[in-house]
Amino acid sequence: MNYIEVFSKIYYELEVSNDPGKVASYIPELRDVNPDKFGVHLTTIDDDHYEFGDSDEKFSIQSIAKVLALVLAYKLEGEKLWKRVGVEPSGTAFNSLVQLEYDLGIPRNPLINAGALVICDILVSKFENPKQEFIQFVRKVSDNPDIDYCSRIANSEKLAGYRNAALINLIKSFGNIKNDIDVVLDFYFNLCSIEMSCKELSRTFLFLAAYGVCPYTNEVIISVSKSKRVNAIMQLCGFYDEAGEFSFKVGLPGKSGVGGGIVAIHPNKYCIAVWSPRLNKKGNSNMGMKFLELFTTETQASIF
Ligand code: GLN
């Protein structure tokens, strides 16, 4: 299929400049991004590439990185992981505090902020130099030594991180954070600060379309079973209180970030990454979601 033709047809149909969404404004690095940016890159499991627009421009991947932290923690910790974090959709905003109180500090899933903080705590416990070891893991998965944190963004995240500080304190009060909260928060803010282009994102996440194997190096990143489960969690929890909507309209496992990026996986076929910085009210890329809805409709291919 000529995906590039499909991309351009959908792009012109969407009229991105009339998008009513709003760019994230809680830190200057996100607030100052040109809202009209739009990129898409699809990588097939045979390493064929299809791209359109600003697909080579790096942006802040934000919460998309939570999936990579989950993959590494799951690989190291195995099924014990699920004692500390659930696998249920939360139906709440990404940074919500409400459920934690009655769930006694066990976050509903690893892709909301509360769950990602517990995952970060697990990684901090596992490594001598967590930030270093984690970025090395990301570089290995993406087969790209240039992927890095952005210290400016990590610093801004820290300055604006009141809710994340509230979340981690509440979880710690229930005993589900083992390390110093400042160390775990620092790791989390760095995780959010990783920058990639659509091209890099779609290459990085391709192993989840290839049953856990990195297609560039043939290295097993995680087992077939774990890869299936990570995809299941993305399907159910990747878009917070809009996960049902994404499943309903797009029909692929995926993950969004407040930088306007979305990755979606078609197992055994491809990984697609879209970037459009204006967000809808739920904090997901407005055009990114619409684009993927039209894409799976036009190509008549989803996992269902
Ligand atoms: N840095 C953001 C936060 O922690 C990430 C949220 C997101 O991308 N949904 O609140």
Coordinates of C-alpha atoms and ligand atoms in Angstrom, one line a residue:
M1 CA 0.0 0.0 0.0
N2 CA 1.2 3.5 -0.8
Y3 CA 0.9 5.0 2.7
I4 CA 2.4 8.3 1.7
E5 CA -0.6 9.0 -0.6
V6 CA -2.9 8.1 2.2
F7 CA -1.0 10.5 4.6
S8 CA -1.2 13.5 2.3
K9 CA -4.9 12.9 1.5
I10 CA -5.8 12.7 5.2
Y11 CA -3.6 15.7 6.1
Y12 CA -5.3 18.0 3.6
E13 CA -8.7 16.7 4.7
L14 CA -7.9 17.6 8.3
E15 CA -6.9 21.3 7.8
V16 CA -4.5 21.2 10.7
S17 CA -4.3 25.0 11.0
N18 CA -8.0 25.1 11.9
D19 CA -7.5 22.7 14.8
P20 CA -9.3 24.0 17.9
G21 CA -7.0 22.2 20.3
K22 CA -4.5 23.9 22.5
V23 CA -0.7 23.4 22.9
A24 CA 0.3 22.3 26.5
S25 CA 1.3 25.5 28.4
Y26 CA 2.5 24.3 31.8
I27 CA 6.1 24.7 30.8
P28 CA 7.7 27.1 28.3
E29 CA 9.4 24.4 26.2
L30 CA 6.0 23.0 25.3
R31 CA 4.1 26.3 25.2
D32 CA 6.5 27.8 22.6
V33 CA 6.3 25.0 20.1
N34 CA 4.9 26.0 16.7
P35 CA 1.3 24.6 16.9
D36 CA 1.1 24.0 13.2
K37 CA 3.8 21.4 13.2
F38 CA 2.6 18.1 11.8
G39 CA 4.6 14.9 11.1
V40 CA 3.9 11.2 10.6
H41 CA 6.2 8.3 10.1
L42 CA 5.3 4.6 9.6
T43 CA 7.9 1.9 9.9
T44 CA 7.0 -1.7 8.8
I45 CA 8.4 -4.7 10.4
D46 CA 10.4 -5.3 7.2
D47 CA 11.9 -1.8 7.8
D48 CA 10.1 0.0 5.0
H49 CA 9.5 3.7 5.8
Y50 CA 6.7 6.1 4.9
E51 CA 6.8 9.6 6.1
F52 CA 5.1 13.0 5.7
G53 CA 5.5 16.5 7.0
D54 CA 7.8 17.3 10.0
S55 CA 8.6 13.7 10.6
D56 CA 12.3 14.3 11.2
E57 CA 11.9 17.1 13.7
K58 CA 12.5 16.2 17.4
F59 CA 9.9 17.0 20.0
S60 CA 9.3 16.1 23.6
I61 CA 7.8 12.6 23.8
Q62 CA 6.6 13.1 27.4
S63 CA 4.3 10.2 28.5
I64 CA 5.1 8.1 25.5
A65 CA 8.3 7.3 27.4
K66 CA 6.3 5.7 30.2
V67 CA 5.9 2.6 28.0
L68 CA 9.7 2.2 27.7
A69 CA 10.1 2.5 31.5
L70 CA 7.3 -0.1 31.9
V71 CA 9.0 -2.5 29.4
L72 CA 12.3 -2.3 31.3
A73 CA 10.8 -2.6 34.7
Y74 CA 8.6 -5.6 33.5
K75 CA 11.7 -7.3 32.0
L76 CA 13.6 -6.9 35.2
E77 CA 10.9 -7.5 37.8
G78 CA 8.6 -10.1 36.0
E79 CA 5.1 -10.7 37.2
K80 CA 6.0 -9.4 40.7
L81 CA 5.5 -6.0 39.2
W82 CA 1.7 -6.3 39.3
K83 CA 1.8 -6.4 43.1
R84 CA 2.7 -2.7 43.0
V85 CA 0.7 -1.4 40.0
G86 CA -2.6 -2.6 38.4
V87 CA -3.6 -3.2 34.8
E88 CA -7.0 -1.6 34.8
P89 CA -8.0 1.5 32.8
S90 CA -8.4 4.4 35.2
G91 CA -11.1 6.4 33.5
T92 CA -9.4 9.5 35.0
A93 CA -7.0 12.2 33.9
F94 CA -3.3 11.3 33.5
N95 CA -2.4 13.3 36.7
S96 CA -5.4 12.5 38.8
L97 CA -5.0 11.8 42.6
V98 CA -8.6 10.6 43.4
Q99 CA -8.3 6.9 43.1
L100 CA -5.1 6.5 45.0
E101 CA -6.7 7.1 48.3
Y102 CA -9.2 4.3 48.2
D103 CA -6.8 2.0 46.2
L104 CA -4.4 2.3 49.1
G105 CA -1.5 3.7 47.0
I106 CA -1.6 1.0 44.3
P107 CA -2.0 2.9 41.0
R108 CA -4.6 1.5 38.5
N109 CA -2.1 1.1 35.7
P110 CA 1.6 2.0 34.8
L111 CA 0.6 4.6 32.1
I112 CA -1.0 7.2 34.4
N113 CA 1.4 9.4 36.3
A114 CA 0.9 7.6 39.6
G115 CA 1.7 4.3 38.0
A116 CA 4.7 5.6 36.1
L117 CA 6.1 7.0 39.4
V118 CA 5.9 3.5 40.9
I119 CA 7.7 2.1 37.8
C120 CA 10.4 4.8 38.2
D121 CA 10.8 3.8 41.8
I122 CA 11.3 0.2 40.7
L123 CA 14.0 1.3 38.2
V124 CA 15.7 3.5 40.8
S125 CA 15.9 0.5 43.1
K126 CA 17.4 -1.7 40.3
F127 CA 20.2 0.5 39.1
E128 CA 23.3 2.2 40.4
N129 CA 22.9 5.0 37.8
P130 CA 19.2 4.8 36.9
K131 CA 19.1 7.8 34.4
Q132 CA 22.2 6.5 32.6
E133 CA 21.1 2.9 32.4
F134 CA 17.6 3.8 31.3
I135 CA 18.8 6.0 28.4
Q136 CA 21.2 3.3 27.4
F137 CA 18.3 0.9 27.2
V138 CA 16.3 3.4 25.1
R139 CA 19.3 3.8 22.7
K140 CA 19.6 0.0 22.4
V141 CA 15.9 -0.4 21.6
S142 CA 15.9 2.4 19.1
D143 CA 19.2 1.3 17.6
N144 CA 20.1 5.0 17.9
P145 CA 22.9 6.3 20.2
D146 CA 21.8 9.9 19.8
I147 CA 18.5 9.7 21.8
D148 CA 18.8 11.8 24.9
Y149 CA 17.1 13.6 27.8
C150 CA 16.6 17.3 27.5
S151 CA 17.8 18.9 30.8
R152 CA 16.0 22.1 30.1
I153 CA 12.6 20.3 29.9
A154 CA 13.4 18.1 32.9
N155 CA 14.2 21.2 34.9
S156 CA 10.9 22.9 33.8
E157 CA 9.0 19.8 34.7
K158 CA 10.5 19.9 38.2
L159 CA 9.5 23.6 38.6
A160 CA 5.9 22.8 37.6
G161 CA 5.7 19.4 39.2
Y162 CA 3.4 20.1 42.1
R163 CA 0.8 17.4 41.2
N164 CA 3.5 14.8 40.6
A165 CA 5.0 15.7 44.0
A166 CA 1.6 15.3 45.5
L167 CA 1.1 11.9 43.8
I168 CA 4.5 10.5 44.9
N169 CA 4.0 11.7 48.5
L170 CA 0.6 10.1 48.7
I171 CA 1.9 6.8 47.3
K172 CA 4.9 6.9 49.6
S173 CA 2.5 7.3 52.6
F174 CA 1.1 3.9 51.7
G175 CA 4.5 2.4 51.4
N176 CA 4.5 1.8 47.6
I177 CA 7.5 4.1 47.0
K178 CA 10.8 2.6 48.4
N179 CA 13.3 5.3 47.5
D180 CA 13.8 9.0 48.3
I181 CA 11.0 10.9 46.6
D182 CA 13.3 13.5 45.1
V183 CA 15.5 10.9 43.4
V184 CA 12.4 9.2 41.9
L185 CA 10.9 12.5 40.8
D186 CA 14.2 13.5 39.2
F187 CA 14.2 10.2 37.3
Y188 CA 10.5 10.7 36.3
F189 CA 11.0 14.3 35.1
N190 CA 14.0 13.2 33.0
L191 CA 11.9 10.3 31.5
C192 CA 9.3 12.9 30.4
S193 CA 12.0 15.1 28.8
I194 CA 13.2 12.6 26.2
E195 CA 13.1 14.0 22.7
M196 CA 12.6 12.0 19.5
S197 CA 11.3 12.7 16.0
C198 CA 8.3 10.7 14.5
K199 CA 10.9 8.6 12.6
E200 CA 12.8 7.8 15.7
L201 CA 9.6 7.0 17.7
S202 CA 8.3 4.6 15.1
R203 CA 11.6 2.8 14.9
T204 CA 11.9 2.7 18.7
F205 CA 8.5 1.1 19.3
L206 CA 8.7 -1.3 16.4
F207 CA 9.7 -4.1 18.7
L208 CA 6.2 -4.1 20.1
A209 CA 4.9 -4.9 16.6
A210 CA 7.5 -7.6 16.3
Y211 CA 6.6 -9.7 19.4
G212 CA 9.3 -8.2 21.6
V213 CA 12.2 -8.5 19.2
C214 CA 14.2 -5.5 18.0
P215 CA 14.0 -5.9 14.2
Y216 CA 17.3 -4.1 13.7
T217 CA 19.5 -6.1 16.0
N218 CA 17.3 -9.3 16.4
E219 CA 17.8 -8.9 20.1
V220 CA 14.9 -10.0 22.3
I221 CA 13.8 -6.8 24.2
I222 CA 11.0 -8.6 26.0
S223 CA 9.4 -12.0 25.7
V224 CA 6.4 -12.6 23.3
S225 CA 4.1 -12.9 26.3
K226 CA 5.3 -9.6 27.9
S227 CA 5.1 -7.8 24.6
K228 CA 1.5 -8.9 24.2
R229 CA 0.7 -7.6 27.7
V230 CA 2.4 -4.3 27.2
N231 CA 0.3 -3.8 24.0
A232 CA -2.8 -4.8 26.0
I233 CA -2.0 -2.2 28.6
M234 CA -1.6 0.5 25.9
Q235 CA -4.9 -0.5 24.3
L236 CA -6.7 -0.1 27.6
C237 CA -4.8 2.7 29.3
G238 CA -2.7 4.6 26.8
F239 CA -5.0 7.6 26.5
Y240 CA -6.2 7.9 30.1
D241 CA -9.9 8.8 30.1
E242 CA -10.0 8.7 26.4
A243 CA -8.6 5.1 26.0
G244 CA -12.1 3.8 25.0
E245 CA -12.4 6.5 22.4
F246 CA -9.0 5.7 20.9
S247 CA -9.8 2.0 20.8
F248 CA -13.2 2.7 19.3
K249 CA -12.0 5.1 16.6
V250 CA -8.5 3.8 15.8
G251 CA -8.5 0.2 16.9
L252 CA -4.8 -0.1 17.7
P253 CA -2.8 -0.1 20.9
G254 CA -1.1 3.3 21.4
K255 CA 0.3 5.9 23.7
S256 CA 0.1 9.6 23.7
G257 CA 2.2 12.4 25.3
V258 CA 1.4 16.1 26.1
G259 CA 4.1 17.1 23.6
G260 CA 1.5 16.1 20.9
G261 CA 3.0 12.8 19.9
I262 CA 1.2 9.5 19.6
V263 CA 2.6 6.0 18.7
A264 CA 0.4 3.2 17.7
I265 CA 1.2 -0.4 17.0
H266 CA -0.2 -2.8 14.4
P267 CA 1.2 -6.2 15.6
N268 CA 3.1 -8.0 12.9
K269 CA 2.7 -5.1 10.5
Y270 CA 4.0 -1.6 11.6
C271 CA 4.5 1.1 14.1
I272 CA 3.2 4.6 13.3
A273 CA 4.1 7.8 15.1
V274 CA 2.2 11.1 14.6
W275 CA 3.0 14.5 16.0
S276 CA 0.6 17.5 16.1
P277 CA 1.1 19.7 19.2
R278 CA -2.4 21.0 19.8
L279 CA -4.1 18.9 22.5
N280 CA -7.8 18.1 23.1
K281 CA -9.3 18.5 26.6
K282 CA -8.1 15.1 27.7
G283 CA -4.4 16.1 26.9
N284 CA -4.1 13.9 23.8
S285 CA -3.1 15.3 20.4
N286 CA -6.3 16.4 18.8
M287 CA -5.3 16.0 15.1
G288 CA -3.1 13.0 16.0
M289 CA -6.1 11.1 17.1
K290 CA -8.2 12.2 14.2
F291 CA -5.4 11.4 11.8
L292 CA -5.1 7.9 13.1
E293 CA -8.8 7.4 13.0
L294 CA -8.9 8.3 9.3
F295 CA -5.8 6.3 8.7
T296 CA -7.1 3.0 10.0
T297 CA -10.4 3.7 8.3
E298 CA -8.8 4.5 4.9
T299 CA -6.4 1.5 5.1
Q300 CA -9.2 -0.7 6.5
A301 CA -6.8 -2.3 8.9
S302 CA -6.9 -2.4 12.7
I303 CA -6.4 -5.2 15.2
F304 CA -10.2 -5.8 15.3
Ligands
GLN1 N1 5.2 15.7 32.1 C1 3.8 15.4 32.1 C2 3.4 15.1 33.6 O1 4.1 14.5 34.3 C3 3.6 14.2 31.3 C4 2.1 14.0 31.1 C5 1.7 13.4 29.7 O2 2.5 13.4 28.7 N2 0.5 13.0 29.6 O3 2.4 15.6 34.0

